[in-house]
CSV table of C-alpha atoms and ligand atoms in Angstrom, one decimal:
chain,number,residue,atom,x,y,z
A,1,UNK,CA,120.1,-50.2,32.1
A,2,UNK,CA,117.9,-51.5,35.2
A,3,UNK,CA,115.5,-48.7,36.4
A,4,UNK,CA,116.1,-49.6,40.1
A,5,UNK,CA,118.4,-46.7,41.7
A,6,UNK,CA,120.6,-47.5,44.4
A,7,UNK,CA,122.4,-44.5,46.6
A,8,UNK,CA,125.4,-45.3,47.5
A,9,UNK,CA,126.8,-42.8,51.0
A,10,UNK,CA,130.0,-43.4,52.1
A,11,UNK,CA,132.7,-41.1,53.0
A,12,UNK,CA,135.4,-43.6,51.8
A,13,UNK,CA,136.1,-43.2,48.2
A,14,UNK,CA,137.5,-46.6,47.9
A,15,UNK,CA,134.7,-48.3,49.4
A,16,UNK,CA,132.2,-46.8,48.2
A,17,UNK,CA,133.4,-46.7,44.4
A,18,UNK,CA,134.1,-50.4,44.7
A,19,UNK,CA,130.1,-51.1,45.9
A,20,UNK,CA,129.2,-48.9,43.5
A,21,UNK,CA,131.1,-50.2,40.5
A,22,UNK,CA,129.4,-53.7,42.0
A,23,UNK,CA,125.9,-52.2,41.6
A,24,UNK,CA,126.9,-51.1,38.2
A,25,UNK,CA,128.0,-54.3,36.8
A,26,UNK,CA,124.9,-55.5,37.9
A,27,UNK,CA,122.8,-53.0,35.9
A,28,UNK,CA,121.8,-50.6,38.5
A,29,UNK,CA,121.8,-47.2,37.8
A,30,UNK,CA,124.1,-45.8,40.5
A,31,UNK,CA,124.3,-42.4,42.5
A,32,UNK,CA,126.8,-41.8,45.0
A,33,UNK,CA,127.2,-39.2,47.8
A,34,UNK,CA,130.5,-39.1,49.8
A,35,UNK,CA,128.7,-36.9,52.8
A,36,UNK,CA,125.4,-37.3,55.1
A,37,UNK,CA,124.4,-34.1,54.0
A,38,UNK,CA,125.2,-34.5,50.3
A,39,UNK,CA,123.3,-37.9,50.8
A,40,UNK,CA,119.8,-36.1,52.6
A,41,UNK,CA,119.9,-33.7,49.0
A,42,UNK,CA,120.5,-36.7,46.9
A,43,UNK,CA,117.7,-38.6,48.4
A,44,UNK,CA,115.6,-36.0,47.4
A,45,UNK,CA,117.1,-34.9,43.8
A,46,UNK,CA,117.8,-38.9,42.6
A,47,UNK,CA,114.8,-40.1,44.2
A,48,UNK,CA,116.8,-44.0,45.1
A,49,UNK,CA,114.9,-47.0,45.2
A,50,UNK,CA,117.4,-48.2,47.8
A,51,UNK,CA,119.7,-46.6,49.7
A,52,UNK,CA,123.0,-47.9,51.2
A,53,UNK,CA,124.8,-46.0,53.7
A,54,UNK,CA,127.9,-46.3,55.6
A,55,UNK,CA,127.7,-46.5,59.4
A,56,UNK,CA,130.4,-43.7,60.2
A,57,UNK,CA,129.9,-40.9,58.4
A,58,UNK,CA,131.2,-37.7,58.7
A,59,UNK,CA,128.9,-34.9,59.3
A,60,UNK,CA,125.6,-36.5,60.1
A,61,UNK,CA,125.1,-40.1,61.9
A,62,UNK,CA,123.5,-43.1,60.3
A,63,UNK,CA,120.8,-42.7,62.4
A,64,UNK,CA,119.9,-39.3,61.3
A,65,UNK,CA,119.8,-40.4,58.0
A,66,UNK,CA,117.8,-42.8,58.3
A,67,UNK,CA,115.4,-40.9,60.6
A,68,UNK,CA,115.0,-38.1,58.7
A,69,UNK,CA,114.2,-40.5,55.2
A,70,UNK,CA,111.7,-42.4,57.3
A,71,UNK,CA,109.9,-38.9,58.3
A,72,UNK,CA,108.5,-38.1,54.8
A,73,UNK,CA,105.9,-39.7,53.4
A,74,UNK,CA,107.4,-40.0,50.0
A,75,UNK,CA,110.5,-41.7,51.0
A,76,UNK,CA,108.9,-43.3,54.5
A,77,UNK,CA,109.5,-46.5,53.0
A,78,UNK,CA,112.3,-46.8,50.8
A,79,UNK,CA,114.6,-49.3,51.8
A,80,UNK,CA,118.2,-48.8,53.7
A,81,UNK,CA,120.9,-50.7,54.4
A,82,UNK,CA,123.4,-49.7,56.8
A,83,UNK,CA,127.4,-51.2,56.2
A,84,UNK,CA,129.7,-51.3,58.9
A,85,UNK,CA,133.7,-51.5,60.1
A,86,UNK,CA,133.0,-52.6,62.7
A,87,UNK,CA,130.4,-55.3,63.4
A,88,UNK,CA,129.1,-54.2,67.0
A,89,UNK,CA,126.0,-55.3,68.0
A,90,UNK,CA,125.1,-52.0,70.0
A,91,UNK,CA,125.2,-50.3,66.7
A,92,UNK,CA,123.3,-52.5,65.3
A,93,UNK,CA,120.4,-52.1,67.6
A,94,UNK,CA,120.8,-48.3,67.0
A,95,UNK,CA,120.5,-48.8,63.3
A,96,UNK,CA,117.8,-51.2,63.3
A,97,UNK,CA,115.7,-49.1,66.0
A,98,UNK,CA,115.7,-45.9,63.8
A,99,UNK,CA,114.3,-48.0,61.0
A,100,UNK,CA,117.5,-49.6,58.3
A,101,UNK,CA,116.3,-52.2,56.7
A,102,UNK,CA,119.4,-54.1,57.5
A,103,UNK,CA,123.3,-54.3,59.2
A,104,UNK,CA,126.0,-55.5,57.9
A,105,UNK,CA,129.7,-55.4,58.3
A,106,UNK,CA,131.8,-54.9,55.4
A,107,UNK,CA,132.7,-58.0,54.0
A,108,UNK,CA,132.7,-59.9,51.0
A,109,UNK,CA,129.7,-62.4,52.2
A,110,UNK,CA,127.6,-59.5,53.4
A,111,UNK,CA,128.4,-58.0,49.8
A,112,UNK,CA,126.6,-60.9,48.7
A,113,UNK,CA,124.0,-61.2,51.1
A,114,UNK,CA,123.2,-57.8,50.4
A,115,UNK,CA,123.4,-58.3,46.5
A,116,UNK,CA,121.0,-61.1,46.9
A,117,UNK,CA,118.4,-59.2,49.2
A,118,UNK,CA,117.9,-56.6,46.7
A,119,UNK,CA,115.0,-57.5,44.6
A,120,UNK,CA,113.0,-58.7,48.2
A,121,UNK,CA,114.0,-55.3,49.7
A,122,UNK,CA,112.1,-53.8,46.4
A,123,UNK,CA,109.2,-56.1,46.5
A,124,UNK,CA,108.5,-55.4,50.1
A,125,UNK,CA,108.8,-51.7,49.4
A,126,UNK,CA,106.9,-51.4,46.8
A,127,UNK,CA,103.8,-53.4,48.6
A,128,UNK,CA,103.9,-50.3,51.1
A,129,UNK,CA,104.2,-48.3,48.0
A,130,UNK,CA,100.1,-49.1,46.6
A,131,UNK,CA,99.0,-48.2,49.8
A,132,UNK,CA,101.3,-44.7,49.7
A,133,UNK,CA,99.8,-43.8,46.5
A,134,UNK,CA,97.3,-42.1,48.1
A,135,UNK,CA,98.5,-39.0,50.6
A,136,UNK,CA,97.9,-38.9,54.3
A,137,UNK,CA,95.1,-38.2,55.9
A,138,UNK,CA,95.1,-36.1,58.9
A,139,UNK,CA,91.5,-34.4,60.4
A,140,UNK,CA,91.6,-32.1,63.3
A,141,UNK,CA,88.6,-32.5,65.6
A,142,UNK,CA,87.6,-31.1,69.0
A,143,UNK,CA,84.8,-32.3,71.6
A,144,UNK,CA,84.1,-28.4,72.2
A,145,UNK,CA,84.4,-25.3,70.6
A,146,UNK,CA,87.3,-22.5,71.1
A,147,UNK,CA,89.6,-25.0,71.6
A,148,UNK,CA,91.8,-23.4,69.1
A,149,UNK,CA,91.4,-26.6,66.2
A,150,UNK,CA,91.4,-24.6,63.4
A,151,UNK,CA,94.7,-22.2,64.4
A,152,UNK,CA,96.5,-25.1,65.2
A,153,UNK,CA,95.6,-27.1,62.1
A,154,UNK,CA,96.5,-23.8,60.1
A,155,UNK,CA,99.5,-23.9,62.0
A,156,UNK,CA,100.5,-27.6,62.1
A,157,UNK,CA,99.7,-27.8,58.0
A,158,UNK,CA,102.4,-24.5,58.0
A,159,UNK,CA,104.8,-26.7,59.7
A,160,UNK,CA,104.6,-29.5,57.7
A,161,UNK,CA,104.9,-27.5,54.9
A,162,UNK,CA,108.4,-25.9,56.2
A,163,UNK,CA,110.0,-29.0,57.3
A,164,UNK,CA,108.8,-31.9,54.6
A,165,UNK,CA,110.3,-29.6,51.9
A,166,UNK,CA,109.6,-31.6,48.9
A,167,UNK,CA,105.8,-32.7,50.0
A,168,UNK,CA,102.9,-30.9,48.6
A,169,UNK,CA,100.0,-30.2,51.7
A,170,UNK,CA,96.7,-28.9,51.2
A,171,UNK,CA,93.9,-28.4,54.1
A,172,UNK,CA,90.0,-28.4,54.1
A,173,UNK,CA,87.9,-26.8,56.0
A,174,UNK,CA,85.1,-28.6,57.0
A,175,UNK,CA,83.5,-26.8,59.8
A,176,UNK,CA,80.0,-25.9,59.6
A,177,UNK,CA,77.9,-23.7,59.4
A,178,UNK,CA,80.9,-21.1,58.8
A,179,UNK,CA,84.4,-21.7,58.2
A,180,UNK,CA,87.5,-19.7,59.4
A,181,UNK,CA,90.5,-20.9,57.7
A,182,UNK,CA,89.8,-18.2,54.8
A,183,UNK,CA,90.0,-15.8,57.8
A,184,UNK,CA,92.8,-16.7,59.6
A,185,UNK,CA,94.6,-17.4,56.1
A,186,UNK,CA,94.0,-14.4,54.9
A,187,UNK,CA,92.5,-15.8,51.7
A,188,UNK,CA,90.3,-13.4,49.0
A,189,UNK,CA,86.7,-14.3,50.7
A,190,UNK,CA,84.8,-13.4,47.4
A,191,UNK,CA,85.9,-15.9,45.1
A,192,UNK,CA,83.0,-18.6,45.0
A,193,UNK,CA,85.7,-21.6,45.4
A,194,UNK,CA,85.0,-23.5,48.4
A,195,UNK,CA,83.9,-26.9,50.0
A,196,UNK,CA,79.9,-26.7,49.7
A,197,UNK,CA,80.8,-25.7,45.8
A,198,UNK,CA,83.1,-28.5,45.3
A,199,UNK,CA,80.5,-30.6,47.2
A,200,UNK,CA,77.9,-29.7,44.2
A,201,UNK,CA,79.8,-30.4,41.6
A,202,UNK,CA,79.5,-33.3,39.7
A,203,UNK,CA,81.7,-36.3,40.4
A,204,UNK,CA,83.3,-36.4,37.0
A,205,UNK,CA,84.8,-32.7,37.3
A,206,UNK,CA,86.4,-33.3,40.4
A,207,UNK,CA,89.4,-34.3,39.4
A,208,UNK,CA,93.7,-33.7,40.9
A,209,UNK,CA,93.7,-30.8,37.7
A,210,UNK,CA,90.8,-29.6,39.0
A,211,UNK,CA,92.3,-29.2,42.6
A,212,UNK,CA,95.6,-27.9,41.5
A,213,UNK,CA,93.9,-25.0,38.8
A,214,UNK,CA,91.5,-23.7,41.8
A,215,UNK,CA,92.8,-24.5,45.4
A,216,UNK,CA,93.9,-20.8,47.1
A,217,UNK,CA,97.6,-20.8,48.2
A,218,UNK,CA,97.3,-18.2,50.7
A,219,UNK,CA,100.0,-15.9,51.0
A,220,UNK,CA,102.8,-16.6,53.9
A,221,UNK,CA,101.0,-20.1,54.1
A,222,UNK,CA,103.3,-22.6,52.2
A,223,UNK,CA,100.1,-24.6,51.7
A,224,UNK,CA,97.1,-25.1,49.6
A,225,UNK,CA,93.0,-24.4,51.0
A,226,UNK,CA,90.3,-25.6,50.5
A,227,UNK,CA,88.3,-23.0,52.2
A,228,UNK,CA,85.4,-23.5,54.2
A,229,UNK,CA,81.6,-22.6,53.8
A,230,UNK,CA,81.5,-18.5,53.9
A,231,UNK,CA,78.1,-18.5,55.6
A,232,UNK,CA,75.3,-20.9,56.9
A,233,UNK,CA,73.1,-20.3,53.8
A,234,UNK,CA,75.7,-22.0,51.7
A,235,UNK,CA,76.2,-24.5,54.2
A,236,UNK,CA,72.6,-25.8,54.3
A,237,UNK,CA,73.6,-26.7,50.1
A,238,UNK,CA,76.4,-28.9,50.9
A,239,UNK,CA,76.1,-32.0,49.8
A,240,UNK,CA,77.6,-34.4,52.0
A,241,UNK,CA,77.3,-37.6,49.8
A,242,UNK,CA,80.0,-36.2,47.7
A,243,UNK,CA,82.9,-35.9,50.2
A,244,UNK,CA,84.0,-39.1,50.3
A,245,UNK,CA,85.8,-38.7,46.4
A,246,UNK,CA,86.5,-34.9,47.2
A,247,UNK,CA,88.6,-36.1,49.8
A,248,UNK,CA,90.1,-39.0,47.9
A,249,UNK,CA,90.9,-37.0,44.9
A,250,UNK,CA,92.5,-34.7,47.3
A,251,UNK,CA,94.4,-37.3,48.3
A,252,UNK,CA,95.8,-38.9,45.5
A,253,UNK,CA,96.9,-35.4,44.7
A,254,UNK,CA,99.1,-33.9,47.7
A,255,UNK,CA,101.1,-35.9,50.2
A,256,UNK,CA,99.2,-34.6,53.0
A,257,UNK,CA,95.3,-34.0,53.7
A,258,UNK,CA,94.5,-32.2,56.5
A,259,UNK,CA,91.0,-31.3,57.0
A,260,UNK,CA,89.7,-28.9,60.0
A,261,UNK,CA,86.2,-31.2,61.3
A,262,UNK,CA,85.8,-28.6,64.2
A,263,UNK,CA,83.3,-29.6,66.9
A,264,UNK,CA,81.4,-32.2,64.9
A,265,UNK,CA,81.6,-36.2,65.5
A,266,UNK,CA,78.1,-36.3,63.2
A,267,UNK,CA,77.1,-38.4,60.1
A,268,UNK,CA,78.9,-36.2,57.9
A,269,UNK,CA,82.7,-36.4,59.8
A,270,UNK,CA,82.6,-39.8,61.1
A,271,UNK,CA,83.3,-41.9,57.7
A,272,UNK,CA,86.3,-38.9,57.0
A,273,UNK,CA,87.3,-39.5,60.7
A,274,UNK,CA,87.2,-43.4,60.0
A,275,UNK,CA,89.1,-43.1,56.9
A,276,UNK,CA,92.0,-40.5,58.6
A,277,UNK,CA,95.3,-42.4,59.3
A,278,UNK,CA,95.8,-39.6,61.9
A,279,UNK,CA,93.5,-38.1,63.7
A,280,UNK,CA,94.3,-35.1,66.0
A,281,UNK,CA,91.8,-34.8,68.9
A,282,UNK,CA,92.6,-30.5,70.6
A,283,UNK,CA,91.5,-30.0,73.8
A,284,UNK,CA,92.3,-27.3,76.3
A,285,UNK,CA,92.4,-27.5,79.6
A,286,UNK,CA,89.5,-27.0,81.6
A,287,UNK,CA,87.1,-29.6,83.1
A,288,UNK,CA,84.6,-29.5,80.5
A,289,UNK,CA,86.9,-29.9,77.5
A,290,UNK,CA,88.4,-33.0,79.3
A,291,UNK,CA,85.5,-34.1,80.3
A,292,UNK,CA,83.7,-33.8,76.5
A,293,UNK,CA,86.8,-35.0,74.8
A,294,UNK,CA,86.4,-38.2,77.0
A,295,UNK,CA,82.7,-38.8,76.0
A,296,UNK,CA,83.9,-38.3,72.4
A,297,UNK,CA,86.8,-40.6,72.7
A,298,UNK,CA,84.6,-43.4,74.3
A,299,UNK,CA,82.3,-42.8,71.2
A,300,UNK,CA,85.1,-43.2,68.5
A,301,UNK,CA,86.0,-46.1,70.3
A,302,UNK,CA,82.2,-47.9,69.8
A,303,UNK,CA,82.8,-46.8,66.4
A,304,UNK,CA,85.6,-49.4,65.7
A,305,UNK,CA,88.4,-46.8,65.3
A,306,UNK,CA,91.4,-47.8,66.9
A,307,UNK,CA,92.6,-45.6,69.4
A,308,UNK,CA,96.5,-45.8,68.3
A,309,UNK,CA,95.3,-43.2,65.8
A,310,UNK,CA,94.4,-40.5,67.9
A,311,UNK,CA,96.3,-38.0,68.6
A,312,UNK,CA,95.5,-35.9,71.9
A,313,UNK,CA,96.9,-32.3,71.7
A,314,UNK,CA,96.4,-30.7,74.9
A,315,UNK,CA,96.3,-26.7,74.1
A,316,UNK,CA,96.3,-24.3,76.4
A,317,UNK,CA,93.8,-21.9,75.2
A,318,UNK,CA,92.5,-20.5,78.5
A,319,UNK,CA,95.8,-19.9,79.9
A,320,UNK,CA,97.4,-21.2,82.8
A,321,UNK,CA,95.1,-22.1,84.8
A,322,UNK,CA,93.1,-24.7,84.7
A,323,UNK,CA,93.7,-28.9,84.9
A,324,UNK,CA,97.6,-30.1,84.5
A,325,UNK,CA,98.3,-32.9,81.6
A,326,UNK,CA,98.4,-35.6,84.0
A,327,UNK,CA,94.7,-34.4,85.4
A,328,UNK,CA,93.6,-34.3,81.8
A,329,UNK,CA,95.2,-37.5,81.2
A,330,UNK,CA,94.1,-39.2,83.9
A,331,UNK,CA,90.6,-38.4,83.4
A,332,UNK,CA,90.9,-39.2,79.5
A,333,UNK,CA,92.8,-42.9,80.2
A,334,UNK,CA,94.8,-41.9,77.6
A,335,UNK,CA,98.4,-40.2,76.9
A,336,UNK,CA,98.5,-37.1,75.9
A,337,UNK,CA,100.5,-36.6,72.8
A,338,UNK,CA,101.3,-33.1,72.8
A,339,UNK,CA,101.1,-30.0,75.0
A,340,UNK,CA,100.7,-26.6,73.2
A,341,UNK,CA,101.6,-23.7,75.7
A,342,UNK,CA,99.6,-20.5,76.1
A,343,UNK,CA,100.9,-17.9,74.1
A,344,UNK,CA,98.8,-15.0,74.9
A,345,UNK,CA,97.7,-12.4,72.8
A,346,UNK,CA,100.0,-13.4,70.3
A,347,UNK,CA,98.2,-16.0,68.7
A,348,UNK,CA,95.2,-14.0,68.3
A,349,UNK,CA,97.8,-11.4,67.1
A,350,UNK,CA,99.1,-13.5,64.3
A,351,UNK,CA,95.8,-14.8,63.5
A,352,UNK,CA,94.2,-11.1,63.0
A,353,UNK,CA,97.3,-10.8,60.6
A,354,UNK,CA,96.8,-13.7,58.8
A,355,UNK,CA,100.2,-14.6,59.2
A,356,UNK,CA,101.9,-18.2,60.6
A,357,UNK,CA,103.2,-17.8,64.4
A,358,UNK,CA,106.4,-19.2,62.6
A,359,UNK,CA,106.9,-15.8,60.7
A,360,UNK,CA,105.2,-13.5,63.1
A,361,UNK,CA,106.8,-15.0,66.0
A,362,UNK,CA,110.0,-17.0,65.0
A,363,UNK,CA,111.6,-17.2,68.5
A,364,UNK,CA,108.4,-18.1,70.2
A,365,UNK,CA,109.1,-21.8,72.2
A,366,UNK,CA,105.5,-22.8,70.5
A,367,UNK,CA,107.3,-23.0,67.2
A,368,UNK,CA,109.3,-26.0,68.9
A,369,UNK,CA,106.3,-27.9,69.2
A,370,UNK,CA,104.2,-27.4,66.0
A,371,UNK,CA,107.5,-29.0,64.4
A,372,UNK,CA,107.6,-31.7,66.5
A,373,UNK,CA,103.9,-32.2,66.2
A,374,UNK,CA,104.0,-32.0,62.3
A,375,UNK,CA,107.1,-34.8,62.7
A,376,UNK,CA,104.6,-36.8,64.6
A,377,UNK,CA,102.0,-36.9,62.4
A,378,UNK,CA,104.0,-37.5,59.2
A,379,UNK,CA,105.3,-40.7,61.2
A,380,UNK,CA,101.4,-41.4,62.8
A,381,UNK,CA,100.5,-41.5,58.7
A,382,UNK,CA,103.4,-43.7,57.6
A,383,UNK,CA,102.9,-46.0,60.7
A,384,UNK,CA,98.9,-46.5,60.6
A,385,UNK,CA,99.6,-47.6,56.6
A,386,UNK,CA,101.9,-50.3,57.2
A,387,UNK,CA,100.1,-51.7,59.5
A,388,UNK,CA,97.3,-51.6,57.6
A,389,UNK,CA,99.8,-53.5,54.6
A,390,UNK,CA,100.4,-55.8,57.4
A,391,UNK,CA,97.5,-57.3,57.9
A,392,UNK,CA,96.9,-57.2,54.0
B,1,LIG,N1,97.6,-21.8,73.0
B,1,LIG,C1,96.9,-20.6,72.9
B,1,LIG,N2,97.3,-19.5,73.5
B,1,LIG,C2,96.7,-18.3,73.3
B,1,LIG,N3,95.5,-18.2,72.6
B,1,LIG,C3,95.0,-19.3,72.0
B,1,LIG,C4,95.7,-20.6,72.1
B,1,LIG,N4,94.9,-21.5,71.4
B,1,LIG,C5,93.9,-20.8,70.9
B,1,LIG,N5,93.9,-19.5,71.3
B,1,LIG,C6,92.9,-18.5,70.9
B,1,LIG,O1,91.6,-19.1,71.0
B,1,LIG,C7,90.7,-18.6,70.0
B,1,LIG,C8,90.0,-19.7,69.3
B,1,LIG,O2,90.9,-20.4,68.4
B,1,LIG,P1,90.4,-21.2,67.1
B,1,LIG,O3,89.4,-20.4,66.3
B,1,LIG,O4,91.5,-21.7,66.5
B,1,LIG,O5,89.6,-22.3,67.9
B,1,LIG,P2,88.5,-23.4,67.3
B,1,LIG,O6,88.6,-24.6,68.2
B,1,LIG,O7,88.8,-23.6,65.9
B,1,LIG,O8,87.2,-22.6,67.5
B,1,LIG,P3,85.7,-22.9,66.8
B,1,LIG,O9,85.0,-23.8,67.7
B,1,LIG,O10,85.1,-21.5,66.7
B,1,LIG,O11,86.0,-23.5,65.4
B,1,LIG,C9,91.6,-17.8,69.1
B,1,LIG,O12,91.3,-16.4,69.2
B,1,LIG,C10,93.0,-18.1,69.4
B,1,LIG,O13,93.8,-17.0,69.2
B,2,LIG,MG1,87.5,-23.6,64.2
């Protein structure tokens, strides 16, 4: 049997047993799924190496399929083919423009074409693949303090957690001299596990077991920490030189890194923020936030990162006063990605309970845009690898 899995969806059983049957003669081992929805579960349960789908599905378009596959980093790249009844080029465009692989209309030279394509399809794939080992890289830094970083990067990691149900996310706290995602966790503080240890321990120990037997999972938090340095004592100890494999261990073991820089663009967060496929720049909105995040942005820039990688969030810490996005925008030449509202007391609420704003206020609109935002990123991640496969 070959060890390439193909998905077959479509709702017709006619159809879609004869591809199948195809597939099978051919040696592939063969799953099929007669709904969208059955499809999205067996994508995640048969883990395909190639998925076909048919272009009129029942309960869920094409599109969303394909959409919702390319999302996750795990399947971000598996390859799809979209079959038609009807060859329309409209379609197509829809198909190809959320990401299939490739259109065709049902016919016996498609078959073929198809049949043909497969092993290219897997070759391409799998190039992506090396560079995918490793999980994505997301840091969260901000030109001036307050400007709510690390809640939104507990926050963000929470929603990434919720929607990308079958990737594993861990976050590090970086900030120094004193952390505060233990705090707003609402992790045990006494145990001695945290980022200046790990810094001091010797290469060789630091290894993905390591990470998994130690890393808190705080409670309501569907993700792992890496907590931050308890005090500035400790923090004078850390031992900088070490991050780079702490951070690449933590990496080849959960899909997604997120690490909280806080206010620092210094010698010990530029090669991390050089490294990060994403990299989520918070600012709120008054003058000297813009103004600072500008200076910081010009100064990434010298440093050869490229700016498609940043990722402005405009949050609105201080309420609603204050500049509108298209001040801040205009003043940072650059779009802002994201615009968090002000919530409040309620985020200092749910951060004094140690508890996500997703379970302590489900209905709140701000829960909207986290998701969105946590989409985003996943897709920032998948899209800064390729083209880094691109140019080889
Ligand atoms: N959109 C918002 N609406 C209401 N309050 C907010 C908002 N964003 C942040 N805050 C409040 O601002 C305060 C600072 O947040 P946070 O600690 O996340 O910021 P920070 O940028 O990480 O700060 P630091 O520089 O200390 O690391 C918190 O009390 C938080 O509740
Ligand atoms: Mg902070």
């Amino acid at each position: 049997m070959n060890e390439t899995k193909i998905l077959v969806i479509d709702p017709d059983e006619t159809s879609r047993t004869f591809l199948a049957n195809i597939l099978r003669k051919q040696n592939y081992t063969v799953s099929e799924a007669a709904s969208g929805q059955d499809g999205l579960q067996k994508i995640i349960d048969f883990t395909p190496d190639v998925i076909t789908c048919d272009s009129a599905l029942n309960d869920l378009s094409a599109e969303a399929i394909i959409i919702k596959t390319r999302q996750e980093i795990r399947y971000g790249n598996t390859p799809i083919v979209v079959f038609s009844n009807q060859l329309d080029s409209e379609e197509m465009d829809r198909i190809l423009k959320a990401g299939a692989n490739d259109y065709f209309g049902k016919s016996g030279q498609a078959l073929m074409g198809f049949l043909n394509n497969i092993s290219k399809l897997l070759v391409d794939a799998r190039v992506k693949q090396s560079e995918e080992l490793k999980g994505a890289l997301a840091v969260f830094v901000s030109a001036k303090g307050g400007t709510g970083t690390s809640s939104l990067c507990a926050n963000i990691g929470m929603n990434l957690s919720r929607f990308m149900t079958k990737s594993t996310v861990a976050l590090v706290d970086m900030v120094l001299p004193i952390g505060s995602l233990a705090l707003i966790t609402g992790i045990d503080e006494s145990s001695n596990f945290n980022v200046v240890e790990v810094s001091l321990q010797p290469p060789e120990k630091v290894t993905p077991d390591y990470f998994r037997e130690n890393l808190a999972r705080p409670h309501d938090w569907l993700f792992h920490l890496l907590p931050g340095s308890p005090d500035p004592g400790a923090a004078s100890s850390f031992n900088v030189g070490n991050m780079h494999q702490v951070i690449q261990t933590l990496r080849k073991t959960y899909d997604y890194v997120l690490v909280d820089l806080g206010r620092s663009f210094s010698r010990i967060s530029l090669p991390i923020i050089q490294e990060a496929d994403v990299i989520v720049m918070v600012l709120s909105n008054d003058v000297s936030s813009v103004s600072l995040t500008k200076r910081s942005l010009d100064y990434l820039i010298t440093q050869n990162i490229n700016s498609n990688r940043i990722y402005p969030i405009l949050n609105r810490a201080v309420g609603l006063e204050g500049l509108s996005k298209a001040e801040a925008e205009k003043i940072l030449g650059m779009e802002i990605r994201m615009t968090v509202p002000y919530m409040m007391s309620n985020l200092t609420l749910a951060n004094n309970q140690n508890t996500p704003i997703a379970s302590k206020f489900p209905t709140d609109t701000t829960n909207l845009v986290l998701k969105q935002v946590a989409i985003e990123i996943s897709q920032a991640a998948i899209k800064t690898r390729s083209e880094h496969v691109a140019k080889g």
